[in-house]
mmCIF file of C-alpha atoms and ligand atoms in Angstrom:
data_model
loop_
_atom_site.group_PDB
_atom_site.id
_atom_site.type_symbol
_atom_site.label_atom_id
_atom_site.label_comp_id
_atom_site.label_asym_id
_atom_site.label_seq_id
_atom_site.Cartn_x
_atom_site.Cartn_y
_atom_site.Cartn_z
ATOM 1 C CA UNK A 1192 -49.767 -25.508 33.395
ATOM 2 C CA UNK A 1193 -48.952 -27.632 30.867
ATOM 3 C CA UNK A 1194 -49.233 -27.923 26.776
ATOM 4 C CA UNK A 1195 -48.452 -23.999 26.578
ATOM 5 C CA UNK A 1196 -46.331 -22.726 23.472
ATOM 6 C CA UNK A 1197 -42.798 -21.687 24.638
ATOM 7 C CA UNK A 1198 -41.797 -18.202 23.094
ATOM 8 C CA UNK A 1199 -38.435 -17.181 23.068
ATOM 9 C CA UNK A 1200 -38.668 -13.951 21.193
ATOM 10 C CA UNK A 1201 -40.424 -10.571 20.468
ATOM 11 C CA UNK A 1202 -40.308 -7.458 18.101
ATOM 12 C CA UNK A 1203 -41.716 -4.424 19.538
ATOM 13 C CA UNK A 1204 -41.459 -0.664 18.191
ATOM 14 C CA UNK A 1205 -40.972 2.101 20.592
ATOM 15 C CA UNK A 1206 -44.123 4.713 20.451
ATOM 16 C CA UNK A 1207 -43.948 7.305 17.440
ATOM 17 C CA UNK A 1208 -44.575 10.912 19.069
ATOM 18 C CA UNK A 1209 -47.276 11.368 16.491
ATOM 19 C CA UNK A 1210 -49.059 8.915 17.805
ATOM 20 C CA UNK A 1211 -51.789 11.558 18.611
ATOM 21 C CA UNK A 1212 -52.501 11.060 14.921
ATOM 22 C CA UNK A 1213 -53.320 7.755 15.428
ATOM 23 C CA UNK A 1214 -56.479 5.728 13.864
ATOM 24 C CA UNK A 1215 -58.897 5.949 16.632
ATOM 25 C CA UNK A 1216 -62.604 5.372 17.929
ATOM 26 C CA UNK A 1217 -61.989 5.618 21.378
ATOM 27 C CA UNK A 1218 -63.596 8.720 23.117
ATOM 28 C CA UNK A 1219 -60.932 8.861 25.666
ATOM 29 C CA UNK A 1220 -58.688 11.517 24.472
ATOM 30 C CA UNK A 1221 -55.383 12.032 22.755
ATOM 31 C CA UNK A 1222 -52.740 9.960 23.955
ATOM 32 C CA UNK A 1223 -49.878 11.201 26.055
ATOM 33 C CA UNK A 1224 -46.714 10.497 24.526
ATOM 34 C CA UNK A 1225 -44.621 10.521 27.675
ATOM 35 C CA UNK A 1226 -46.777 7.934 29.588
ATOM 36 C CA UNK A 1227 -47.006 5.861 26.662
ATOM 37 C CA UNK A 1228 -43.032 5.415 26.565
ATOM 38 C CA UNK A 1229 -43.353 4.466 30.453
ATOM 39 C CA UNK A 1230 -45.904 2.068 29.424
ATOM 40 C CA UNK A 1231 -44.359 0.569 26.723
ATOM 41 C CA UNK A 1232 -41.264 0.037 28.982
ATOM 42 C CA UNK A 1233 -43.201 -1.622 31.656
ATOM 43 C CA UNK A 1234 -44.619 -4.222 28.409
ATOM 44 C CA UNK A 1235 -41.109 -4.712 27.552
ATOM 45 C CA UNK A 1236 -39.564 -5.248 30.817
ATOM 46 C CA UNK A 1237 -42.694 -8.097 31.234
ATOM 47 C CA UNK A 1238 -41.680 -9.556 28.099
ATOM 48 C CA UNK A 1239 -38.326 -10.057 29.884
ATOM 49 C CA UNK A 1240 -39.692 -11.472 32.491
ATOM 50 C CA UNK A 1241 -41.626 -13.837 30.662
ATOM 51 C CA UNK A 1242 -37.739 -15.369 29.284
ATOM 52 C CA UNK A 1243 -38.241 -13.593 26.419
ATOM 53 C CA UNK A 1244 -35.392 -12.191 24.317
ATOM 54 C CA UNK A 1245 -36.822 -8.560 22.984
ATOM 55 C CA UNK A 1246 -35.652 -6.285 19.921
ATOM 56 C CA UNK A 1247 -36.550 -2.724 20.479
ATOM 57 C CA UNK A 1248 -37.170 -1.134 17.152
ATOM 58 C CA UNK A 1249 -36.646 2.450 16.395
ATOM 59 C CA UNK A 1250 -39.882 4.508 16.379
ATOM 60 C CA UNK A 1251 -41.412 5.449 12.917
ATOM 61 C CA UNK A 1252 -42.334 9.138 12.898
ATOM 62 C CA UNK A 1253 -44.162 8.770 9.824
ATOM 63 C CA UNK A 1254 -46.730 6.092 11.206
ATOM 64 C CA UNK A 1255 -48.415 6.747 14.440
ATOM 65 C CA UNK A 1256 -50.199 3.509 14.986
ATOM 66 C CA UNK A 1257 -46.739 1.674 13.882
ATOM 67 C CA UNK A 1258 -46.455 1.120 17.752
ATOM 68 C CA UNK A 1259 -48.855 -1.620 16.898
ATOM 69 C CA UNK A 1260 -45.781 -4.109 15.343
ATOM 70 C CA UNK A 1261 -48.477 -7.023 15.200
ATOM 71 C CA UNK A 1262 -50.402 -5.866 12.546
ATOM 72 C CA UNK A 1263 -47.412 -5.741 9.769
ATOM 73 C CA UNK A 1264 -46.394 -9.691 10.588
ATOM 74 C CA UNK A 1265 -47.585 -12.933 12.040
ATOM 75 C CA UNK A 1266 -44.739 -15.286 13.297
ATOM 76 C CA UNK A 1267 -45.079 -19.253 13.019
ATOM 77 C CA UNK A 1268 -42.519 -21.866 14.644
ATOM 78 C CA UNK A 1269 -42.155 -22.185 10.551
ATOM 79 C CA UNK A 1270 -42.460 -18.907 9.040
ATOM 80 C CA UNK A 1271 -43.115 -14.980 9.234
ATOM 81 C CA UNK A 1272 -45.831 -13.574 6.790
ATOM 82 C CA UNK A 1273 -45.772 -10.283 5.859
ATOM 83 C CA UNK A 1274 -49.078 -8.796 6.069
ATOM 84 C CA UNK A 1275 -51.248 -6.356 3.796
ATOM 85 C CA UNK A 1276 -52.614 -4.136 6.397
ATOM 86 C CA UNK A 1277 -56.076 -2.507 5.307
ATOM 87 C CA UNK A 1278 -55.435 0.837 6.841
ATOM 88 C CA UNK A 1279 -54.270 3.075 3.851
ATOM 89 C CA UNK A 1280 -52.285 5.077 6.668
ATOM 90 C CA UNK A 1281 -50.463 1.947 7.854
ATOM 91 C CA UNK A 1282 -49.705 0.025 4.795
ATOM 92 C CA UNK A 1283 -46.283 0.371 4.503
ATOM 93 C CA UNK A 1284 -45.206 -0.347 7.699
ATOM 94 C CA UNK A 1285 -44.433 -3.691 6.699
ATOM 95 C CA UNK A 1286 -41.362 -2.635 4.710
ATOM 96 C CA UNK A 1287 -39.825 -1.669 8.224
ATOM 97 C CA UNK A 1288 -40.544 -4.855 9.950
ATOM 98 C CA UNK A 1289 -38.947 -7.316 7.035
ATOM 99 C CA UNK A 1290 -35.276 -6.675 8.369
ATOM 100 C CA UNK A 1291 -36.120 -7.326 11.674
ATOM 101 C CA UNK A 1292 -37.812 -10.741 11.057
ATOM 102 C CA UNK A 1293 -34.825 -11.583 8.242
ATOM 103 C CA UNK A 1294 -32.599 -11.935 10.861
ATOM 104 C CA UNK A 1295 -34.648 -14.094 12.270
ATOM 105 C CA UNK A 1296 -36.788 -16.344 9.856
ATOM 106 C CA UNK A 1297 -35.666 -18.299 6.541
ATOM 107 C CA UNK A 1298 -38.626 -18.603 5.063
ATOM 108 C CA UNK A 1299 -40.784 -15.103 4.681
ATOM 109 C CA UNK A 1300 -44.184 -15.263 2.579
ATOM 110 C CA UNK A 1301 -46.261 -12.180 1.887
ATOM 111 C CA UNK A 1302 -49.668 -11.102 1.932
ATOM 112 C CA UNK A 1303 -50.784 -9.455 -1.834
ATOM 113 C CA UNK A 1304 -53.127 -7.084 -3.332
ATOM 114 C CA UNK A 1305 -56.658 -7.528 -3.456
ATOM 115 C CA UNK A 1306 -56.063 -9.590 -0.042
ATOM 116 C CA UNK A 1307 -55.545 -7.208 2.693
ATOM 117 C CA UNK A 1308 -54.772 -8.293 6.174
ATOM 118 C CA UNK A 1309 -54.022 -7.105 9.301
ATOM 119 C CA UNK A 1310 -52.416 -9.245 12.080
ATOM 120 C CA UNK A 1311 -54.429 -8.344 14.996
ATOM 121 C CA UNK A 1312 -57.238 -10.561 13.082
ATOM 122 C CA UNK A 1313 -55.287 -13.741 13.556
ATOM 123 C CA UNK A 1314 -55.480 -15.964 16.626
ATOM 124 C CA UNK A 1315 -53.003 -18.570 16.844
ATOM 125 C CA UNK A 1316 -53.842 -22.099 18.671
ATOM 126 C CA UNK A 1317 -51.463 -24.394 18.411
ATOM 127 C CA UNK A 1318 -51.400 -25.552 15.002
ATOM 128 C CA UNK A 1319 -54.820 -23.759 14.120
ATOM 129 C CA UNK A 1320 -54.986 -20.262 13.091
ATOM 130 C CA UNK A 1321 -58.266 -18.412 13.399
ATOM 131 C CA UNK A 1322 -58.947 -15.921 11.061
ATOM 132 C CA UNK A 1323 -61.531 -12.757 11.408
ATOM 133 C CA UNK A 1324 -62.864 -11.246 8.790
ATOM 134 C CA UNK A 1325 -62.730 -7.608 9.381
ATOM 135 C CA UNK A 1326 -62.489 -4.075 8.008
ATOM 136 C CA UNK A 1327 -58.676 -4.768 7.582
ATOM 137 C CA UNK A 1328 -58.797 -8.284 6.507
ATOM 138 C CA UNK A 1329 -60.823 -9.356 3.696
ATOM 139 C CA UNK A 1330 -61.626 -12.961 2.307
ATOM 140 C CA UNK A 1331 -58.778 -12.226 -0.527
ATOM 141 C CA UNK A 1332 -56.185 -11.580 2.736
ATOM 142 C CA UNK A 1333 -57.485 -14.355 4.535
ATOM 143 C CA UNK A 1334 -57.600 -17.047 1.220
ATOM 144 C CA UNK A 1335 -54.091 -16.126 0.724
ATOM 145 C CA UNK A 1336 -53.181 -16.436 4.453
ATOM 146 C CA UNK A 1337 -54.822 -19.952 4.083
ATOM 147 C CA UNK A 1338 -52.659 -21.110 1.157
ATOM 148 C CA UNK A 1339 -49.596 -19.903 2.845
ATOM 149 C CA UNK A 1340 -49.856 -21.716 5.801
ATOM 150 C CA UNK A 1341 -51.335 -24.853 4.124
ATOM 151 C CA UNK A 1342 -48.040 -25.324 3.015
ATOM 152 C CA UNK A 1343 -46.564 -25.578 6.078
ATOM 153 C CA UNK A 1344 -48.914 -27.916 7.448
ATOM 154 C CA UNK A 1345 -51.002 -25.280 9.456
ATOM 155 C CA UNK A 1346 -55.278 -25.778 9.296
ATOM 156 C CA UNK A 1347 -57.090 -22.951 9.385
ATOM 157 C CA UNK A 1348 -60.578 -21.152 10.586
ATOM 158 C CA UNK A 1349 -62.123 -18.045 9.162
ATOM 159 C CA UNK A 1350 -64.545 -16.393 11.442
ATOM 160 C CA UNK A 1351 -66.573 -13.222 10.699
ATOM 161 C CA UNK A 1352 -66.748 -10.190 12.974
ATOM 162 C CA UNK A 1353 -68.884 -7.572 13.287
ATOM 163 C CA UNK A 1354 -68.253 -4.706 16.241
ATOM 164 C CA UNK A 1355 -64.556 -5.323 16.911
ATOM 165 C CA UNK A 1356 -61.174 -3.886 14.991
ATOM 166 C CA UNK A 1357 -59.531 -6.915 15.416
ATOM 167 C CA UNK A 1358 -60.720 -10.731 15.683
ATOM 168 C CA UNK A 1359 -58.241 -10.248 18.826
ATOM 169 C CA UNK A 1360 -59.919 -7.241 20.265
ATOM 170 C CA UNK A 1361 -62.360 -9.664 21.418
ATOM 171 C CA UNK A 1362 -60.543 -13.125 22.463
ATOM 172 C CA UNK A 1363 -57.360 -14.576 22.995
ATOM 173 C CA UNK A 1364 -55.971 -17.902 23.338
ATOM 174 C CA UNK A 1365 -54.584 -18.277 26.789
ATOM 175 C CA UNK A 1366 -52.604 -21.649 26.443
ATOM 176 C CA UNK A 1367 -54.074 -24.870 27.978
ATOM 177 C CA UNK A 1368 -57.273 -25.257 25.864
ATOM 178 C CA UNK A 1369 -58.501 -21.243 27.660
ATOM 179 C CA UNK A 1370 -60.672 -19.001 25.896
ATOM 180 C CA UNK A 1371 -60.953 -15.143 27.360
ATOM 181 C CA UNK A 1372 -63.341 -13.730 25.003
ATOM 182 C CA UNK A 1373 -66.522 -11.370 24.365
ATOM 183 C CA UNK A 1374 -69.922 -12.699 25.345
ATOM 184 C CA UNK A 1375 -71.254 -12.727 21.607
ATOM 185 C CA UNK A 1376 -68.198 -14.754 20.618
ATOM 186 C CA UNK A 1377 -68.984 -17.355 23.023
ATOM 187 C CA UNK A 1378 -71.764 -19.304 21.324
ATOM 188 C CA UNK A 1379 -69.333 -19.327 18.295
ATOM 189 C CA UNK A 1380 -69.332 -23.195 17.258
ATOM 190 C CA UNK A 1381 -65.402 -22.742 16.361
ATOM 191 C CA UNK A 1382 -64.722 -22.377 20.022
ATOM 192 C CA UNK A 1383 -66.992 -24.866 21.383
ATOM 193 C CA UNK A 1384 -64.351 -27.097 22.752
ATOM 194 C CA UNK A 1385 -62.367 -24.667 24.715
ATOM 195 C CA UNK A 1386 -62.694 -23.770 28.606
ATOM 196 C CA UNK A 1387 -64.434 -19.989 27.742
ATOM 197 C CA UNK A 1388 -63.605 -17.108 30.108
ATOM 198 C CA UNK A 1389 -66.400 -14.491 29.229
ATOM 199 C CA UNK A 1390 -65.616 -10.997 29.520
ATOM 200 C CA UNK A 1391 -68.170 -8.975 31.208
ATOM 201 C CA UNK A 1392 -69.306 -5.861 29.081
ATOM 202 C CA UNK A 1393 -68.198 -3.366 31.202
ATOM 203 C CA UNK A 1394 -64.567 -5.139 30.903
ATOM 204 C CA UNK A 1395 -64.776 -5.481 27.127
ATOM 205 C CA UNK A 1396 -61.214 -4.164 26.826
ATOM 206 C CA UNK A 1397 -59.443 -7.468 29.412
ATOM 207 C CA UNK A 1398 -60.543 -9.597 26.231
ATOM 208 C CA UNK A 1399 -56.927 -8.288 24.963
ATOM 209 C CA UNK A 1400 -54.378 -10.378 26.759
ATOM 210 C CA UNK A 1401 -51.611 -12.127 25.992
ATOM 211 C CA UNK A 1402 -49.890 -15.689 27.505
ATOM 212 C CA UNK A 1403 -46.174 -16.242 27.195
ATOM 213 C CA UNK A 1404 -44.947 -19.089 28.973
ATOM 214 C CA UNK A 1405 -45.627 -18.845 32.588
ATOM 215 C CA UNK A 1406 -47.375 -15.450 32.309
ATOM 216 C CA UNK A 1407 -50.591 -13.778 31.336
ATOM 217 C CA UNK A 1408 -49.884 -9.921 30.485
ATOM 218 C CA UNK A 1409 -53.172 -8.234 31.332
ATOM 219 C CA UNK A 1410 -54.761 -5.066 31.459
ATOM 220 C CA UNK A 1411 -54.619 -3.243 34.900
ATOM 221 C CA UNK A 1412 -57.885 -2.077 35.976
ATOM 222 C CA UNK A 1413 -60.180 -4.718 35.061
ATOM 223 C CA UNK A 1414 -60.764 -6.591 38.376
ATOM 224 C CA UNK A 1415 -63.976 -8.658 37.773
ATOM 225 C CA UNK A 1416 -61.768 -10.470 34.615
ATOM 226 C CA UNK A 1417 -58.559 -10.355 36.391
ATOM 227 C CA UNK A 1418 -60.238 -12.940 39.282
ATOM 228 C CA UNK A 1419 -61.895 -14.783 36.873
ATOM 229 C CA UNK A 1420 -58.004 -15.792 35.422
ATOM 230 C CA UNK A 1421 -56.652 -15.890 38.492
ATOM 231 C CA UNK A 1422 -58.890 -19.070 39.986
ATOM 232 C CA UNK A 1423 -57.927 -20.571 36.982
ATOM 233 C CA UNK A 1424 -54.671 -21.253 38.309
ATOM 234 C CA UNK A 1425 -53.136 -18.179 35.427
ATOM 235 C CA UNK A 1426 -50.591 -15.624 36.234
ATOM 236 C CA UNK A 1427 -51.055 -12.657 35.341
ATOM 237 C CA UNK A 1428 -48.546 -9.427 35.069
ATOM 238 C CA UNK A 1429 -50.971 -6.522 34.882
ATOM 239 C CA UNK A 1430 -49.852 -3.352 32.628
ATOM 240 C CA UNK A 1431 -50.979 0.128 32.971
ATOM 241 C CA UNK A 1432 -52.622 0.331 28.768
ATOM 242 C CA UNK A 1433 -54.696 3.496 28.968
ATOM 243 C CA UNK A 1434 -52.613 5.566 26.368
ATOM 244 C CA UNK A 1435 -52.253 2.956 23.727
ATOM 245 C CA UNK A 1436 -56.488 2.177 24.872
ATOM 246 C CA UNK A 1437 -56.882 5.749 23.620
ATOM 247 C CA UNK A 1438 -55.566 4.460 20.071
ATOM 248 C CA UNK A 1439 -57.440 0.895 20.421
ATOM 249 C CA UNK A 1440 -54.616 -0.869 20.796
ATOM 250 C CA UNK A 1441 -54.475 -3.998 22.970
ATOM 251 C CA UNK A 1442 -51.733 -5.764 24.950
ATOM 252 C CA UNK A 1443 -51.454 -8.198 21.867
ATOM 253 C CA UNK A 1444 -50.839 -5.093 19.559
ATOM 254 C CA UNK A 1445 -47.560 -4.408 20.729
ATOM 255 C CA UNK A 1446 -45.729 -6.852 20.168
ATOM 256 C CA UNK A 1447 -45.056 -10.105 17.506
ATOM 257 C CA UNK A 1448 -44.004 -13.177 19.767
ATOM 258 C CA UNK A 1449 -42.641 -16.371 18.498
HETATM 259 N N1 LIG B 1888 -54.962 2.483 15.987
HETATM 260 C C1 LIG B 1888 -54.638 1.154 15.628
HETATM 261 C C2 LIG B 1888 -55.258 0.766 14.356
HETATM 262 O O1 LIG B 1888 -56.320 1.280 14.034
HETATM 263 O O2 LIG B 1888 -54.743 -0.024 13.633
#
């Protein structure tokens, strides 16, 4: 494979054991707190793998969904934003995530009242962000977004998104010009120029997966998806997700990358 962003780094948080008081829609039940720490330790050990250099974080009991460390921040080769996140209960994780990417980044910009933001709904490619419109990220979020990385020489895309929590809940960038995404997404003219790898419905959840470097982390139990990848020359680590599924969260969720 070849024109794939190397990452060198990730932030996760380890599971809060309130996360039964999560945001939810899922109909799947309450979250086990003991199989999510196994599963979240099989995510981090494939971050490792991947060559990846990974802070643990101390678990917020306060926030349950705080877990979810890529909502608070997105991470550029040139900068860490701060997000707004629109879910009252998970505003202020953000102020527990600015150490962490201190250490790391020089320059830090933040996302203000009115714009809220959350950073599931950004889609990095390359140089382009995509942005969804959302119920966490509004057009005030996303305008500020824009002017933030306009200065550092990033373009932009806003798309709008109806049925999904995050812009990501539905597609991710795979490296190498690759699409995986949601049927309804795929007529989007935005995306017209990538390879698309469409989802079937009854997979809708394997639209949440995440390259870094060599790897793809996927879902486990999403076989029709997992083939599709596979003859594309991709491989994948699959990951056992069904407690942080029970929360909506996605492989992407979990972790910021840069
Ligand atoms: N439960 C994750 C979220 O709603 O943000």
């Amino acid at each position: 494979m070849k024109n794939s962003k190397k990452f060198t780094n990730a932030i996760v948080r380890v599971p809060a054991s309130n996360m039964i008081e999560g945001i939810t829609t899922s109909l799947e039940g309450q979250p086990d707190h003991d199989l999510a720490l196994l599963q979240h330790q099989s995510y981090v050990e494939a971050l490792k793998r991947c060559g990846l250099d990974v802070a643990i974080l101390d678990p917020l009991e306060d926030y349950p969904d705080s877990v979810f460390v890529e909502d608070v921040a997105i991470c550029t080769s040139k900068c860490a934003v701060i997000t707004n996140p629109g879910a009252d209960s998970r505003n202020a994780e953000t102020a527990f995530i600015e150490p962490a990417l201190s250490a790391a980044f020089s320059n830090i910009e933040h996302i203000k009242e009115p714009g809220t933001l959350d950073g599931g709904d950004i889609m990095m490619v390359g140089d382009h962000f995509f942005i969804g419109l959302s119920a966490r990220t509004n057009r005030a979020g996303a305008e500020e977004l824009i002017r933030i990385l306009s200065t550092y020489g990033y373009s932009v895309s806003i798309i709008e998104i109806e049925g999904l929590l995050h812009l990501k809940t539905g597609i991710a960038y795979l490296e190498d010009n690759i699409m995986l995404m949601h049927e309804n997404l795929a007529d989007h003219p935005e995306f017209a120029s990538y390879t698309k790898i469409i989802v079937p419905p009854e997979e809708e959840y394997a639209a949440n997966a995440i390259r870094v470097n060599d790897f793809v982390l996927f879902p486990s139990g999403y076989p029709v998806t997992a083939e599709k990848l596979r003859r594309t020359g991709l491989k994948l680590i699959e990951l056992p997700m069904s407690e942080f599924r029970k929360l909506d969260g996605g492989l992407s969720c979990l972790s910021l990358r840069w």
